[in-house]
Amino acid sequence: MNNKIFISIVGKSNVGKSTLINYLCDSYISSESNKPQTTRANLYTETLIKNLRFVFIDTPGLSVKGNDLLSVAMKNSYIKSFEGIDLVIILTDINKSKKFENDILNILKPSQVKILVVVNKIDLFKEDLTLYKEFQKSIKNSFKEKVFFISLHSNKGLKNFIKEGLLEKAHDLNQKNKFSINETKNEIVLIQELIRGVIVNNTHKEIPYDAAVKVNKYEKSRTINKIDASIYVNKINQRKIIIGSNGNLIKLIGSKSRNILESKYKKDFYLKLNVCVKKNWKNNHSFLRNIGYIS
């Protein structure tokens, strides 16, 4: 675990945390969606940038609503991500109120952890340069920290953020390295979240928030990896929706998930999916633990 730099990326839902990690790792490793609450568990992804080994931690958005056990677990997972961290990237966007981010800064001050503040979606300032400069000034005054302005949509500002933000901070860190990551468990949770990300992007209404994925069996071989997984929903009609007419939707979910896995691992995958109904699974402690949402 020596010489690894652990970085937690925090921010409200839908600011681009997963997209930023995918960009930095140059791979589809984390669920991306324009729907809130896409990431449900801390996901650890390791990559090499300019001969430095980074471990990025994608965290659930703290703006999770609800008092069910799943929501509480997501919030606890968020807070836990600060323990033993070398660097925290606070990610926001130009549309968000900054109260949340300032609250995070106040929480982090006693720990003296290094911080980078990044503002995403600056591509929305397309013409009015004066307005953009005024916005930059107000944000810098608000945070009292160096702020990087980026667009993950157009890749604007990302090279500067990596060079003058990420790498510059990394060379000046007193690494804590307190994390102990169960690689097998992390990989299974990552696969579950990738499949769930496909469900989120291909369903509507309550389905994305009421669905969970559990890998029942994962076999690796030299030629092909085999996964048997179950998709859990709350209601019978939700099961019918995910299966789709003549099984069309579940086939689509399986096909897209397999393509993502094969692209990530550069290997053939066999993926078997079935859909189960488990009422009130969000308040089932043993189920949430088995699925990886609770430690």
Coordinates of N, CA, C and O in Angstrom, one line a residue, residues 1-181:
M1 N 0.8 -1.2 0.0 CA 0.0 0.0 0.0 C 0.9 1.3 0.0 O 0.4 2.4 -0.1
N2 N 2.2 1.1 0.2 CA 3.1 2.3 0.2 C 3.1 3.0 -1.1 O 2.9 2.4 -2.2
N3 N 3.3 4.4 -1.0 CA 3.4 5.2 -2.2 C 2.1 5.4 -3.0 O 2.1 5.8 -4.2
K4 N 1.0 5.0 -2.4 CA -0.3 5.2 -3.0 C -0.9 6.5 -2.4 O -0.9 6.7 -1.2
I5 N -1.5 7.3 -3.3 CA -2.1 8.5 -2.8 C -3.6 8.3 -2.8 O -4.2 8.1 -3.9
F6 N -4.3 8.4 -1.7 CA -5.7 8.2 -1.6 C -6.5 9.5 -1.7 O -6.2 10.4 -0.9
I7 N -7.3 9.5 -2.7 CA -8.1 10.8 -2.9 C -9.6 10.5 -2.9 O -10.1 9.7 -3.6
S8 N -10.3 11.2 -2.0 CA -11.7 11.1 -2.0 C -12.3 12.3 -2.8 O -12.0 13.4 -2.6
I9 N -13.2 12.0 -3.7 CA -13.9 13.0 -4.5 C -15.3 13.1 -3.9 O -16.1 12.1 -4.0
V10 N -15.6 14.3 -3.4 CA -16.9 14.4 -2.7 C -17.7 15.6 -3.4 O -17.1 16.5 -4.0
G11 N -19.0 15.5 -3.3 CA -19.9 16.5 -3.9 C -21.3 16.1 -3.9 O -21.6 14.9 -3.7
K12 N -22.2 17.0 -4.2 CA -23.6 16.6 -4.2 C -23.8 15.8 -5.4 O -23.0 15.6 -6.3
S13 N -25.0 15.1 -5.5 CA -25.4 14.3 -6.6 C -25.4 15.0 -7.9 O -25.7 16.2 -8.0
N14 N -24.9 14.4 -8.9 CA -25.0 14.9 -10.3 C -24.0 16.1 -10.6 O -24.3 16.9 -11.5
V15 N -22.9 16.2 -9.8 CA -22.0 17.2 -10.2 C -20.9 16.7 -11.1 O -20.1 17.5 -11.7
G16 N -20.8 15.4 -11.2 CA -19.8 14.8 -12.2 C -18.7 14.0 -11.5 O -17.6 13.8 -12.1
K17 N -18.9 13.5 -10.3 CA -17.8 12.8 -9.6 C -17.4 11.5 -10.4 O -16.2 11.3 -10.6
S18 N -18.3 10.7 -10.8 CA -18.0 9.5 -11.5 C -17.4 9.8 -12.9 O -16.4 9.1 -13.3
T19 N -17.9 10.8 -13.5 CA -17.3 11.3 -14.8 C -15.9 11.7 -14.7 O -15.0 11.4 -15.5
L20 N -15.6 12.4 -13.6 CA -14.2 12.9 -13.4 C -13.3 11.7 -13.2 O -12.2 11.7 -13.7
I21 N -13.7 10.8 -12.4 CA -12.9 9.6 -12.1 C -12.7 8.8 -13.4 O -11.5 8.3 -13.7
N22 N -13.7 8.6 -14.2 CA -13.6 7.9 -15.5 C -12.6 8.6 -16.4 O -11.8 8.0 -17.1
Y23 N -12.6 10.0 -16.4 CA -11.6 10.7 -17.2 C -10.2 10.5 -16.7 O -9.3 10.3 -17.5
L24 N -10.0 10.6 -15.4 CA -8.7 10.5 -14.8 C -8.1 9.1 -15.0 O -6.9 8.9 -15.2
C25 N -9.0 8.1 -15.0 CA -8.6 6.7 -15.2 C -8.7 6.2 -16.6 O -8.3 5.1 -16.9
D26 N -9.2 7.1 -17.5 CA -9.4 6.7 -18.9 C -10.1 5.4 -19.1 O -9.7 4.6 -20.0
S27 N -11.1 5.2 -18.3 CA -11.8 3.9 -18.4 C -13.2 4.1 -17.8 O -13.4 4.9 -16.9
Y28 N -14.2 3.3 -18.3 CA -15.5 3.3 -17.6 C -15.4 2.4 -16.4 O -15.5 1.2 -16.4
I29 N -15.2 3.1 -15.2 CA -15.1 2.3 -14.0 C -16.1 2.7 -13.0 O -16.3 2.0 -12.0
S30 N -16.9 3.7 -13.3 CA -17.9 4.1 -12.3 C -19.2 4.5 -13.0 O -19.1 5.1 -14.1
S31 N -20.4 4.3 -12.4 CA -21.6 4.6 -13.0 C -21.7 6.1 -13.3 O -21.4 6.9 -12.4
E32 N -22.2 6.4 -14.5 CA -22.5 7.8 -14.8 C -23.9 7.9 -15.2 O -24.5 7.1 -16.0
S33 N -24.6 9.0 -14.8 CA -25.9 9.3 -15.1 C -26.3 10.7 -14.8 O -25.7 11.3 -13.9
N34 N -27.3 11.2 -15.4 CA -27.8 12.5 -15.1 C -28.9 12.4 -14.0 O -29.5 13.4 -13.6
K35 N -29.1 11.2 -13.5 CA -30.1 11.0 -12.4 C -29.3 11.1 -11.1 O -28.2 10.6 -11.0
P36 N -29.9 11.6 -10.0 CA -29.2 11.7 -8.7 C -29.1 10.3 -8.1 O -29.8 9.3 -8.5
Q37 N -28.2 10.2 -7.1 CA -28.0 8.9 -6.3 C -27.6 7.8 -7.2 O -28.0 6.6 -7.0
T38 N -26.7 8.1 -8.2 CA -26.2 7.0 -9.0 C -25.2 6.1 -8.3 O -25.3 4.9 -8.4
T39 N -24.3 6.7 -7.6 CA -23.3 5.9 -6.8 C -23.9 5.6 -5.4 O -24.3 6.6 -4.7
R40 N -23.8 4.4 -4.9 CA -24.4 4.1 -3.6 C -23.3 3.6 -2.6 O -23.6 3.5 -1.4
A41 N -22.1 3.3 -3.1 CA -21.1 2.8 -2.2 C -19.8 3.4 -2.6 O -19.6 3.8 -3.7
N42 N -18.9 3.5 -1.6 CA -17.5 4.0 -1.9 C -16.9 3.0 -2.9 O -16.7 1.8 -2.5
L43 N -16.4 3.5 -4.0 CA -15.7 2.6 -5.0 C -14.3 3.1 -5.1 O -14.0 4.3 -5.3
Y44 N -13.4 2.1 -5.1 CA -12.0 2.4 -5.1 C -11.4 2.1 -6.5 O -11.5 0.9 -6.9
T45 N -10.7 3.0 -7.1 CA -10.1 2.7 -8.4 C -8.7 3.3 -8.4 O -8.5 4.4 -8.1
E46 N -7.8 2.4 -8.9 CA -6.4 2.8 -8.9 C -5.9 3.1 -10.3 O -6.3 2.4 -11.2
T47 N -5.1 4.1 -10.4 CA -4.5 4.5 -11.7 C -3.2 5.1 -11.5 O -2.8 5.6 -10.4
L48 N -2.4 5.2 -12.6 CA -1.1 5.8 -12.6 C -1.1 7.0 -13.5 O -1.5 7.0 -14.6
I49 N -0.7 8.2 -12.9 CA -0.6 9.4 -13.6 C 0.8 10.0 -13.3 O 1.1 10.3 -12.2
K50 N 1.6 10.2 -14.4 CA 2.9 10.7 -14.3 C 3.7 10.0 -13.2 O 4.4 10.7 -12.4
N51 N 3.7 8.7 -13.2 CA 4.5 7.9 -12.3 C 4.1 8.0 -10.9 O 4.8 7.5 -10.0
L52 N 2.9 8.5 -10.6 CA 2.4 8.6 -9.3 C 1.1 7.7 -9.2 O 0.3 7.7 -10.1
R53 N 1.0 6.9 -8.2 CA -0.1 5.9 -8.0 C -1.2 6.5 -7.2 O -1.0 6.8 -6.0
F54 N -2.3 6.7 -7.9 CA -3.5 7.3 -7.2 C -4.6 6.2 -7.0 O -4.8 5.4 -7.8
V55 N -5.2 6.3 -5.8 CA -6.5 5.5 -5.6 C -7.6 6.5 -5.4 O -7.6 7.3 -4.4
F56 N -8.5 6.6 -6.3 CA -9.6 7.5 -6.3 C -10.8 6.8 -5.6 O -11.1 5.7 -5.9
I57 N -11.5 7.5 -4.7 CA -12.7 7.0 -4.0 C -13.9 7.8 -4.5 O -14.0 9.0 -4.2
D58 N -14.7 7.1 -5.2 CA -16.0 7.7 -5.7 C -17.0 7.5 -4.6 O -17.3 6.4 -4.1
T59 N -17.6 8.6 -4.0 CA -18.4 8.6 -2.9 C -19.9 8.9 -3.2 O -20.1 9.6 -4.2
P60 N -20.8 8.3 -2.5 CA -22.2 8.7 -2.7 C -22.5 10.2 -2.5 O -21.8 10.7 -1.6
G61 N -23.4 10.8 -3.2 CA -23.7 12.2 -2.9 C -24.4 12.3 -1.5 O -25.2 11.5 -1.2
L62 N -24.0 13.3 -0.8 CA -24.6 13.5 0.6 C -26.0 14.0 0.5 O -26.7 14.0 1.5
S63 N -26.4 14.5 -0.7 CA -27.7 15.1 -0.8 C -28.7 14.0 -1.0 O -29.7 14.1 -1.8
V64 N -28.6 12.9 -0.3 CA -29.5 11.7 -0.4 C -30.7 12.0 0.5 O -30.5 12.3 1.7
K65 N -31.9 11.8 0.0 CA -33.1 12.0 0.8 C -33.6 10.7 1.2 O -33.4 9.7 0.6
G66 N -34.3 10.7 2.3 CA -34.9 9.5 2.8 C -34.3 9.1 4.1 O -33.1 9.4 4.4
N67 N -35.1 8.3 4.9 CA -34.6 7.8 6.2 C -34.5 6.3 6.3 O -34.3 5.7 7.3
D68 N -34.5 5.7 5.1 CA -34.4 4.2 5.1 C -32.9 3.9 5.4 O -32.0 4.7 5.3
L69 N -32.7 2.6 5.7 CA -31.4 2.1 6.0 C -30.4 2.3 4.9 O -29.2 2.6 5.2
L70 N -30.8 2.2 3.7 CA -29.9 2.4 2.5 C -29.4 3.9 2.5 O -28.2 4.1 2.4
S71 N -30.3 4.9 2.7 CA -29.9 6.3 2.8 C -28.9 6.5 3.9 O -27.9 7.3 3.7
V72 N -29.2 6.0 5.1 CA -28.3 6.2 6.2 C -26.9 5.6 5.9 O -25.9 6.2 6.2
A73 N -26.9 4.4 5.3 CA -25.6 3.7 4.9 C -24.8 4.6 3.9 O -23.6 4.7 4.0
M74 N -25.5 5.2 3.0 CA -24.8 6.0 2.0 C -24.2 7.2 2.7 O -23.1 7.6 2.3
K75 N -24.9 7.9 3.6 CA -24.4 9.0 4.3 C -23.2 8.6 5.2 O -22.2 9.3 5.2
N76 N -23.3 7.5 5.9 CA -22.2 7.0 6.7 C -21.0 6.7 5.8 O -19.8 6.9 6.2
S77 N -21.2 6.1 4.6 CA -20.1 5.8 3.7 C -19.4 7.1 3.3 O -18.2 7.1 3.1
Y78 N -20.2 8.1 3.1 CA -19.6 9.4 2.7 C -18.7 9.9 3.7 O -17.5 10.3 3.5
I79 N -19.2 10.0 5.0 CA -18.3 10.5 6.1 C -17.1 9.6 6.3 O -16.0 10.1 6.5
K80 N -17.3 8.3 6.2 CA -16.1 7.4 6.4 C -15.0 7.6 5.4 O -13.9 7.3 5.7
S81 N -15.4 8.1 4.2 CA -14.4 8.3 3.2 C -13.3 9.3 3.5 O -12.2 9.3 2.9
F82 N -13.5 10.1 4.6 CA -12.5 11.1 5.0 C -11.4 10.5 5.8 O -10.4 11.1 6.0
E83 N -11.6 9.3 6.4 CA -10.7 8.7 7.3 C -9.4 8.2 6.5 O -9.5 7.4 5.6
G84 N -8.3 8.7 6.9 CA -7.1 8.2 6.3 C -6.8 8.8 4.9 O -5.9 8.3 4.2
I85 N -7.5 9.8 4.5 CA -7.4 10.3 3.1 C -6.2 11.3 3.0 O -5.9 12.0 4.0
D86 N -5.5 11.2 1.9 CA -4.4 12.1 1.7 C -4.9 13.5 1.1 O -4.3 14.5 1.3
L87 N -5.9 13.4 0.3 CA -6.4 14.6 -0.4 C -7.9 14.5 -0.7 O -8.4 13.4 -1.0
V88 N -8.6 15.6 -0.5 CA -10.0 15.6 -0.8 C -10.3 16.6 -2.0 O -9.8 17.7 -1.9
I89 N -10.9 16.1 -3.0 CA -11.4 17.0 -4.1 C -12.8 17.3 -3.9 O -13.7 16.4 -3.9
I90 N -13.1 18.5 -3.6 CA -14.5 19.0 -3.5 C -15.0 19.4 -4.8 O -14.5 20.4 -5.4
L91 N -15.9 18.7 -5.4 CA -16.4 18.9 -6.8 C -17.8 19.5 -6.7 O -18.7 19.0 -6.1
T92 N -18.0 20.7 -7.4 CA -19.3 21.3 -7.5 C -19.5 21.7 -8.9 O -18.7 21.4 -9.8
D93 N -20.6 22.4 -9.2 CA -20.8 22.9 -10.5 C -21.4 24.3 -10.5 O -21.7 24.8 -9.4
I94 N -21.4 25.0 -11.6 CA -21.8 26.4 -11.6 C -23.3 26.6 -11.2 O -23.7 27.7 -10.9
N95 N -24.1 25.5 -11.2 CA -25.5 25.6 -10.9 C -25.8 25.4 -9.4 O -26.9 25.7 -9.0
K96 N -24.9 24.9 -8.6 CA -25.2 24.5 -7.3 C -24.9 25.7 -6.3 O -24.0 26.5 -6.4
S97 N -25.8 25.7 -5.2 CA -25.5 26.6 -4.1 C -24.2 26.1 -3.4 O -23.9 24.9 -3.4
K98 N -23.4 27.0 -2.9 CA -22.1 26.6 -2.3 C -22.1 26.4 -0.8 O -21.1 26.2 -0.2
K99 N -23.3 26.4 -0.2 CA -23.4 26.1 1.2 C -22.9 24.7 1.6 O -22.2 24.5 2.5
F100 N -23.3 23.7 0.8 CA -22.9 22.3 1.0 C -21.4 22.2 1.0 O -20.8 21.7 1.9
E101 N -20.7 22.8 0.0 CA -19.3 22.7 -0.1 C -18.5 23.5 1.1 O -17.5 23.0 1.6
N102 N -19.1 24.6 1.5 CA -18.5 25.3 2.6 C -18.7 24.5 3.9 O -17.8 24.5 4.8
D103 N -19.8 23.8 4.0 CA -20.0 22.9 5.2 C -18.9 21.8 5.2 O -18.4 21.5 6.3
I104 N -18.6 21.3 4.1 CA -17.6 20.2 4.0 C -16.2 20.8 4.4 O -15.4 20.2 5.1
L105 N -15.9 22.0 3.9 CA -14.6 22.6 4.2 C -14.5 22.8 5.8 O -13.5 22.5 6.3
N106 N -15.6 23.2 6.4 CA -15.6 23.3 7.9 C -15.4 22.0 8.6 O -14.7 22.0 9.6
I107 N -16.0 20.9 8.0 CA -15.8 19.6 8.6 C -14.3 19.2 8.5 O -13.8 18.6 9.4
L108 N -13.7 19.5 7.4 CA -12.4 19.0 7.1 C -11.3 19.8 7.8 O -10.1 19.3 8.0
K109 N -11.5 21.1 8.2 CA -10.5 22.0 8.7 C -9.7 21.4 9.9 O -8.5 21.4 9.9
P110 N -10.4 20.8 10.9 CA -9.7 20.2 12.0 C -8.7 19.1 11.6 O -7.7 18.9 12.3
S111 N -9.0 18.4 10.6 CA -8.1 17.2 10.2 C -6.9 17.7 9.4 O -6.0 17.0 9.2
Q112 N -7.0 19.0 8.9 CA -5.9 19.6 8.2 C -5.6 18.8 6.9 O -4.4 18.8 6.4
V113 N -6.5 18.1 6.4 CA -6.4 17.3 5.1 C -6.2 18.3 4.0 O -6.8 19.4 4.0
K114 N -5.4 18.0 3.0 CA -5.2 18.8 1.8 C -6.5 18.8 1.0 O -7.2 17.8 0.9
I115 N -6.8 20.0 0.4 CA -8.1 20.1 -0.3 C -7.9 20.8 -1.7 O -7.0 21.7 -1.8
L116 N -8.6 20.3 -2.7 CA -8.7 21.0 -4.0 C -10.2 21.2 -4.2 O -11.1 20.3 -4.0
V117 N -10.5 22.4 -4.7 CA -11.9 22.8 -5.0 C -12.0 22.9 -6.5 O -11.2 23.6 -7.2
V118 N -12.9 22.1 -7.1 CA -13.1 22.1 -8.6 C -14.6 22.4 -8.9 O -15.5 21.8 -8.3
V119 N -14.7 23.3 -9.8 CA -16.1 23.7 -10.3 C -16.2 23.2 -11.7 O -15.5 23.6 -12.6
N120 N -17.2 22.4 -11.9 CA -17.5 21.7 -13.2 C -18.6 22.5 -14.0 O -19.3 23.4 -13.5
K121 N -18.7 22.2 -15.2 CA -19.8 22.6 -16.1 C -19.6 24.1 -16.6 O -20.6 24.8 -16.8
I122 N -18.4 24.6 -16.6 CA -18.1 26.0 -17.1 C -18.5 26.2 -18.5 O -18.5 27.3 -19.0
D123 N -18.7 25.1 -19.3 CA -19.1 25.2 -20.7 C -20.4 25.9 -20.8 O -20.8 26.4 -21.9
L124 N -21.2 26.0 -19.7 CA -22.5 26.7 -19.8 C -22.3 28.2 -19.9 O -23.3 28.9 -20.3
F125 N -21.1 28.7 -19.6 CA -20.8 30.1 -19.9 C -20.2 30.1 -21.3 O -19.0 30.1 -21.5
K126 N -21.1 30.2 -22.3 CA -20.6 30.1 -23.6 C -20.2 31.5 -24.3 O -19.4 31.5 -25.1
E127 N -20.9 32.5 -23.8 CA -20.7 33.8 -24.5 C -20.3 34.9 -23.6 O -19.4 35.7 -23.9
D128 N -20.9 35.0 -22.5 CA -20.8 36.2 -21.6 C -19.5 36.1 -20.8 O -19.5 35.5 -19.7
L129 N -18.4 36.6 -21.3 CA -17.1 36.4 -20.6 C -17.1 37.3 -19.3 O -16.5 36.8 -18.3
T130 N -17.7 38.4 -19.3 CA -17.7 39.3 -18.1 C -18.5 38.6 -17.0 O -18.0 38.5 -15.8
L131 N -19.6 37.9 -17.3 CA -20.3 37.2 -16.3 C -19.5 36.0 -15.7 O -19.5 35.8 -14.5
Y132 N -18.8 35.4 -16.6 CA -17.9 34.2 -16.2 C -16.8 34.7 -15.2 O -16.6 34.1 -14.2
K133 N -16.2 35.8 -15.5 CA -15.1 36.4 -14.7 C -15.7 36.8 -13.3 O -15.0 36.6 -12.3
E134 N -16.8 37.3 -13.3 CA -17.5 37.7 -12.0 C -17.8 36.5 -11.2 O -17.6 36.4 -10.0
F135 N -18.2 35.4 -11.9 CA -18.6 34.2 -11.2 C -17.3 33.6 -10.6 O -17.3 33.1 -9.5
Q136 N -16.2 33.5 -11.4 CA -14.9 33.0 -10.9 C -14.5 33.8 -9.6 O -14.0 33.2 -8.6
K137 N -14.6 35.1 -9.7 CA -14.2 35.9 -8.5 C -15.0 35.6 -7.3 O -14.4 35.5 -6.2
S138 N -16.3 35.5 -7.5 CA -17.2 35.2 -6.3 C -16.9 33.8 -5.7 O -17.0 33.7 -4.5
I139 N -16.6 32.8 -6.6 CA -16.3 31.5 -6.1 C -15.0 31.5 -5.3 O -14.9 30.9 -4.2
K140 N -14.0 32.1 -5.8 CA -12.7 32.2 -5.1 C -12.9 32.9 -3.8 O -12.3 32.4 -2.8
N141 N -13.6 33.9 -3.7 CA -13.9 34.6 -2.5 C -14.6 33.8 -1.5 O -14.4 33.8 -0.3
S142 N -15.5 32.9 -2.0 CA -16.4 32.1 -1.2 C -15.6 31.0 -0.5 O -15.8 30.7 0.7
F143 N -14.6 30.4 -1.2 CA -14.0 29.2 -0.7 C -12.7 29.5 0.0 O -12.2 28.7 0.9
K144 N -12.0 30.6 -0.3 CA -10.7 31.0 0.3 C -9.7 29.9 0.0 O -8.7 29.7 0.8
E145 N -9.9 29.1 -1.0 CA -8.9 28.1 -1.5 C -8.7 28.3 -3.0 O -9.5 28.9 -3.6
K146 N -7.6 27.7 -3.5 CA -7.4 27.8 -4.9 C -8.5 26.9 -5.6 O -8.8 25.8 -5.2
V147 N -9.1 27.5 -6.6 CA -10.3 26.9 -7.3 C -9.9 26.6 -8.7 O -9.3 27.5 -9.4
F148 N -10.3 25.4 -9.2 CA -10.0 25.1 -10.6 C -11.4 25.0 -11.3 O -12.3 24.4 -10.8
F149 N -11.5 25.6 -12.5 CA -12.7 25.6 -13.2 C -12.6 24.7 -14.5 O -11.6 24.8 -15.3
I150 N -13.5 23.7 -14.6 CA -13.4 22.7 -15.6 C -14.7 22.5 -16.3 O -15.7 22.9 -15.8
S151 N -14.6 21.8 -17.4 CA -15.8 21.3 -18.1 C -15.5 19.8 -18.5 O -14.7 19.6 -19.4
L152 N -16.2 18.9 -17.8 CA -16.0 17.5 -18.2 C -16.7 17.2 -19.5 O -16.4 16.2 -20.2
H153 N -17.6 18.0 -19.9 CA -18.3 17.9 -21.2 C -17.4 18.2 -22.4 O -17.4 17.5 -23.4
S154 N -16.7 19.3 -22.2 CA -15.8 19.8 -23.3 C -14.3 19.6 -23.1 O -13.5 20.0 -23.9
N155 N -14.0 19.0 -21.9 CA -12.6 18.8 -21.4 C -11.8 20.1 -21.2 O -10.6 20.1 -21.1
K156 N -12.5 21.2 -21.0 CA -11.9 22.4 -20.8 C -11.3 22.5 -19.4 O -12.0 22.2 -18.4
G157 N -10.1 23.0 -19.2 CA -9.5 23.2 -17.9 C -9.0 21.9 -17.2 O -8.3 22.0 -16.2
L158 N -9.1 20.8 -17.8 CA -8.8 19.5 -17.2 C -7.2 19.3 -17.1 O -6.7 18.9 -16.1
K159 N -6.5 19.7 -18.2 CA -5.1 19.5 -18.2 C -4.4 20.4 -17.1 O -3.5 20.1 -16.4
N160 N -5.0 21.7 -17.0 CA -4.5 22.6 -16.0 C -4.8 22.1 -14.6 O -3.9 22.2 -13.7
F161 N -6.0 21.5 -14.4 CA -6.3 21.0 -13.1 C -5.4 19.8 -12.7 O -4.9 19.7 -11.5
I162 N -5.1 18.9 -13.6 CA -4.2 17.8 -13.3 C -2.8 18.3 -13.0 O -2.2 17.8 -12.0
K163 N -2.3 19.2 -13.8 CA -0.9 19.7 -13.7 C -0.7 20.5 -12.5 O 0.2 20.3 -11.6
E164 N -1.5 21.6 -12.3 CA -1.3 22.6 -11.3 C -2.1 22.3 -10.0 O -1.8 22.9 -9.0
G165 N -3.0 21.4 -10.1 CA -3.8 21.0 -8.9 C -3.4 19.6 -8.4 O -2.7 19.5 -7.4
L166 N -3.8 18.6 -9.1 CA -3.7 17.2 -8.7 C -2.2 16.9 -8.4 O -1.8 16.4 -7.4
L167 N -1.4 17.0 -9.5 CA 0.0 16.6 -9.4 C 0.8 17.5 -8.4 O 1.7 17.0 -7.7
E168 N 0.6 18.8 -8.4 CA 1.3 19.7 -7.6 C 1.0 19.4 -6.1 O 1.9 19.4 -5.3
K169 N -0.3 19.1 -5.8 CA -0.6 18.8 -4.4 C 0.0 17.4 -4.0 O 0.4 17.2 -2.9
A170 N 0.0 16.5 -5.0 CA 0.4 15.1 -4.7 C 1.9 15.1 -4.3 O 2.3 14.3 -3.4
H171 N 2.7 16.0 -4.9 CA 4.1 16.0 -4.6 C 4.4 16.6 -3.2 O 5.5 16.6 -2.7
D172 N 3.4 17.2 -2.6 CA 3.5 18.0 -1.3 C 2.7 17.3 -0.2 O 2.5 17.9 0.8
L173 N 2.4 16.0 -0.4 CA 1.5 15.4 0.6 C 2.3 14.6 1.6 O 3.4 14.0 1.4
N174 N 1.8 14.6 2.9 CA 2.3 13.7 3.9 C 1.4 12.5 3.9 O 0.4 12.5 4.6
Q175 N 1.7 11.5 3.2 CA 0.7 10.4 2.9 C 0.4 9.6 4.2 O 1.2 9.2 5.0
K176 N -0.9 9.4 4.4 CA -1.4 8.7 5.6 C -1.5 7.2 5.3 O -1.1 6.4 6.2
N177 N -2.0 6.8 4.2 CA -2.1 5.4 3.8 C -2.7 4.5 4.9 O -2.1 3.5 5.3
K178 N -3.8 4.9 5.4 CA -4.5 4.1 6.4 C -5.5 3.1 5.9 O -6.1 2.3 6.6
F179 N -5.7 3.1 4.5 CA -6.7 2.3 4.0 C -6.3 0.8 3.8 O -5.1 0.6 3.4
S180 N -7.2 -0.1 4.0 CA -7.0 -1.5 3.7 C -8.1 -1.9 2.8 O -9.3 -2.0 3.3
I181 N -7.9 -2.1 1.6 CA -8.9 -2.4 0.6 C -9.0 -3.9 0.3 O -8.0 -4.5 -0.1

